[in-house]
Coordinates of C-alpha atoms in Angstrom, one line a residue:
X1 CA -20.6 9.6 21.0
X2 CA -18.9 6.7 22.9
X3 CA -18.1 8.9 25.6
X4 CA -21.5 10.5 26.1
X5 CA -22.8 6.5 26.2
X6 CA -20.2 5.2 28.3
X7 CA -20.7 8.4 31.0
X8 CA -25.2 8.1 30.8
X9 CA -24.6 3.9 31.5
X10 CA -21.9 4.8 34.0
X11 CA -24.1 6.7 35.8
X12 CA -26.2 3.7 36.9
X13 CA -23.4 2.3 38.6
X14 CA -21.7 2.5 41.8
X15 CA -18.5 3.9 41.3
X16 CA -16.2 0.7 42.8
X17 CA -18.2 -1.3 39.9
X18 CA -17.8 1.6 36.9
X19 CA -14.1 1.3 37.8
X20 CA -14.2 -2.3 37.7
X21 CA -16.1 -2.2 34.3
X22 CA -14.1 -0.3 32.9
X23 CA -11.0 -1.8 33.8
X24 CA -12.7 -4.9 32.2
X25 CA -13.5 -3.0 29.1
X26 CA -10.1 -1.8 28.7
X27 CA -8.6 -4.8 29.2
X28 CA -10.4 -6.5 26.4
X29 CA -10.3 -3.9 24.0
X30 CA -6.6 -3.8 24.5
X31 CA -6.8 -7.5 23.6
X32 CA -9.3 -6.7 20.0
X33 CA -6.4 -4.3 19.1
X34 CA -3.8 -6.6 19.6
X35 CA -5.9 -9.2 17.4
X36 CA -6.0 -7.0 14.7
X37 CA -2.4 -6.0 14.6
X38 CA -2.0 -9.8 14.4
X39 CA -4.4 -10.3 11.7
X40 CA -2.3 -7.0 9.8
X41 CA 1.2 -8.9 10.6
X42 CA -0.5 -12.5 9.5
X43 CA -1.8 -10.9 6.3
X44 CA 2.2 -9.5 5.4
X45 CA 3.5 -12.3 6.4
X46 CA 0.9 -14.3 3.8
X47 CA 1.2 -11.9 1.0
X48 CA 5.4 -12.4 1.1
X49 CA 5.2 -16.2 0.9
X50 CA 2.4 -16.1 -1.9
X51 CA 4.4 -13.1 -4.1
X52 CA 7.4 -15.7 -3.5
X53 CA 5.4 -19.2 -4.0
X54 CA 4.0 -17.5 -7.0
X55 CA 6.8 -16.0 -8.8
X56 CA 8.7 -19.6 -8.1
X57 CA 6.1 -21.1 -10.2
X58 CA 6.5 -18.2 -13.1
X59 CA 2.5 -17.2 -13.0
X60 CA 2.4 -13.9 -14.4
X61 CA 1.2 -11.2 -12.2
X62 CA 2.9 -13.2 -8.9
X63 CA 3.0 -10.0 -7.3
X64 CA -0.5 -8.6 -8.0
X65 CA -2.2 -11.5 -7.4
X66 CA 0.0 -12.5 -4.1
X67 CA -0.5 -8.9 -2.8
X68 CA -4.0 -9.4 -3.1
X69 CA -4.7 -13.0 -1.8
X70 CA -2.4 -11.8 1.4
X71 CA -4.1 -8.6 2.1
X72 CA -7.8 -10.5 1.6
X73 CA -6.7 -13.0 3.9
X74 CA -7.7 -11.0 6.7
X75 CA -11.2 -12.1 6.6
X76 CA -11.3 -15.9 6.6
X77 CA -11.5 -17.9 3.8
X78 CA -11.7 -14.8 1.2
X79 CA -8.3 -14.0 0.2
X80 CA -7.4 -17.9 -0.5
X81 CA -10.8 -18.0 -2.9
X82 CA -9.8 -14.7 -4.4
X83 CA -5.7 -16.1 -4.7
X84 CA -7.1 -19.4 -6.2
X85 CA -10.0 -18.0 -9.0
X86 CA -7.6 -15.2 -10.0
X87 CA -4.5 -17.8 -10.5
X88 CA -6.6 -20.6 -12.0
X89 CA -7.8 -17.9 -14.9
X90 CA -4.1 -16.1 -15.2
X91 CA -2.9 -19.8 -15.5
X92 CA -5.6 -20.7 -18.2
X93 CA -5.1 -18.3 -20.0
X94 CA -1.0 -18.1 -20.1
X95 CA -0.3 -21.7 -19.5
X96 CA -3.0 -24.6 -19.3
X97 CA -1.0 -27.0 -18.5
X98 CA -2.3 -29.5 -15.8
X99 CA 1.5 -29.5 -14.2
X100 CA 0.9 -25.6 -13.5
X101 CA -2.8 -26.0 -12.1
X102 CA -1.1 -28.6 -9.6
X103 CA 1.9 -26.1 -9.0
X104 CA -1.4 -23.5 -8.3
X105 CA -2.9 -25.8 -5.6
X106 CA 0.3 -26.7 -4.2
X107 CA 1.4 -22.8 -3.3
X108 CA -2.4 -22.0 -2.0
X109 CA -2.3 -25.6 0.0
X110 CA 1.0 -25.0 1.6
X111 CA 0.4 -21.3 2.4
X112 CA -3.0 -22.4 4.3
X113 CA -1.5 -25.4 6.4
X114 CA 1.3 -22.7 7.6
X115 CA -1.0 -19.9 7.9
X116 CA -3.2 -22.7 9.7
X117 CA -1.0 -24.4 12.3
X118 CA 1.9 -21.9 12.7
X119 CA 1.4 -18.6 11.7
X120 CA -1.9 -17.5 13.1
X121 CA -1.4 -19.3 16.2
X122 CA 1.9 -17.8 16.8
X123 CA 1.0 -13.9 15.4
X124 CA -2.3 -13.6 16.5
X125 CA -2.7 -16.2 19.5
X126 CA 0.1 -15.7 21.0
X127 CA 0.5 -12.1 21.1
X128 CA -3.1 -12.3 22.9
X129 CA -2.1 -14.5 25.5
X130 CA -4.4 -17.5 24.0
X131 CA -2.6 -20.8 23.7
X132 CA -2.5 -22.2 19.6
X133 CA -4.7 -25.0 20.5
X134 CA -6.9 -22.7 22.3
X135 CA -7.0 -20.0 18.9
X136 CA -7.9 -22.9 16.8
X137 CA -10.8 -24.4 18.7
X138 CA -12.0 -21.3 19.0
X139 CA -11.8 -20.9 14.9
X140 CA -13.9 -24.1 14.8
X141 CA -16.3 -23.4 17.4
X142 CA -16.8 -19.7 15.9
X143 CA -16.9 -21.1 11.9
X144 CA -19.7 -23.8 13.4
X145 CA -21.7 -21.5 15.3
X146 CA -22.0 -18.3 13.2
X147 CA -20.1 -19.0 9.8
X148 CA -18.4 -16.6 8.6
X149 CA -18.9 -14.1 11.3
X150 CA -18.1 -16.5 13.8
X151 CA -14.4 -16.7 12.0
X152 CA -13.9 -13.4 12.3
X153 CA -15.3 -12.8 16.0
X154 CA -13.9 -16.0 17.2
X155 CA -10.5 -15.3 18.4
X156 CA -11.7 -11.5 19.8
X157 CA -14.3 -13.7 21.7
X158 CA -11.8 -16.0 23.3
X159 CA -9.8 -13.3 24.2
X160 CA -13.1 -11.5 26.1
X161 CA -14.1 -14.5 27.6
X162 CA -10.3 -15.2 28.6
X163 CA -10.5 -11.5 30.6
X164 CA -13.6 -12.3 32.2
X165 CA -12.9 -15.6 33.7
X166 CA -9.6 -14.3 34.5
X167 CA -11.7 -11.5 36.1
X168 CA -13.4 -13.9 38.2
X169 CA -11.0 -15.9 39.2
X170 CA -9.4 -13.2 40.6
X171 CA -12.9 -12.0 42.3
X172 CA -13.5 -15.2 44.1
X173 CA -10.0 -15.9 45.4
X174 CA -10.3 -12.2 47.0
X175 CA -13.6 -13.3 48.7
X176 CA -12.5 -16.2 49.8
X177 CA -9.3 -14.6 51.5
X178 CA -11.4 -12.3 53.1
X179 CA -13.8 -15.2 54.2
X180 CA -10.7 -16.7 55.7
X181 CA -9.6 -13.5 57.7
X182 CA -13.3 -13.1 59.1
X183 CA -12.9 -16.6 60.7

């Protein structure tokens, strides 16, 4: 039905603006799919460095347990609880020793920092054209404003908003060149 929609609002435009539009429109949905290819990438990368942090420490099920905490981390937050619970109650009940609970934290605290300040930055940012700093303040900004949601939204968002000032950057330096020829 997008078609249909996109062709019955289209019809209430001029035709130099629908082309505009849509050039808009493709523009940033070319940038949503790049974001999720990133967040794909991020979430293999993730899952190889838990299976290995994991099976370094000798908790059983590494590989299960990794595979899931990766794959979750797609949505914010999620995968890392999941990782944490499910290793904290593998290690309880195989080894309870308070050396393994601090080898636990340690994997799951080291993953996040380079998840945090190199990988997702460099997967996902840069492969959108947004700067790291720029991806992360748009993580806070999104996680303040809507939670959850606002994680999730928040670097699709800066990469929209990045096309649209783009967009009128480009629009006011062409009226002000043709300003200048009228003079």
């Amino acid at each position: 039905d997008l078609p249909v929609i996109h062709r019955f609002f289209g019809g209430f435009l001029a035709p130099d603006v629908r082309n505009k539009v849509a050039a808009i429109g493709n523009e940033i949905l070319g940038h949503v799919y790049t974001f999720f290819k990133g967040q794909l990438t991020v979430a293999l990368v993730l899952t190889v460095l838990y299976i290995v942090g994991l099976n370094i420490i000798g908790l059983p099920l590494a590989s299960a347990v990794g595979t899931i905490t990766g794959l979750l981390g797609v949505v914010p937050y999620l995968g890392t609880t999941v990782g944490i619970i499910l290793s904290l109650i593998i290690t309880l009940v195989t080894e309870p020793s308070l050396g393994h609970f601090f080898w636990v934290f340690a994997i799951f605290g080291i993953n996040n920092i380079l998840d945090s300040v190199y990988i997702t930055p460099r997967f996902v940012g840069k492969s959108m054209g947004i700067h790291p700093l720029g991806v992360m303040l748009a993580l806070i900004i999104g996680g303040q404003l809507l939670g959850l949601t606002g994680l999730i939204l928040a670097i699709p968002s800066a990469a929209a908003l990045r096309v649209l000032v783009k967009t009128l950057f480009v629009e006011i330096e062409k009226q002000e060149g043709e300003e200048d020829q009228e003079v």
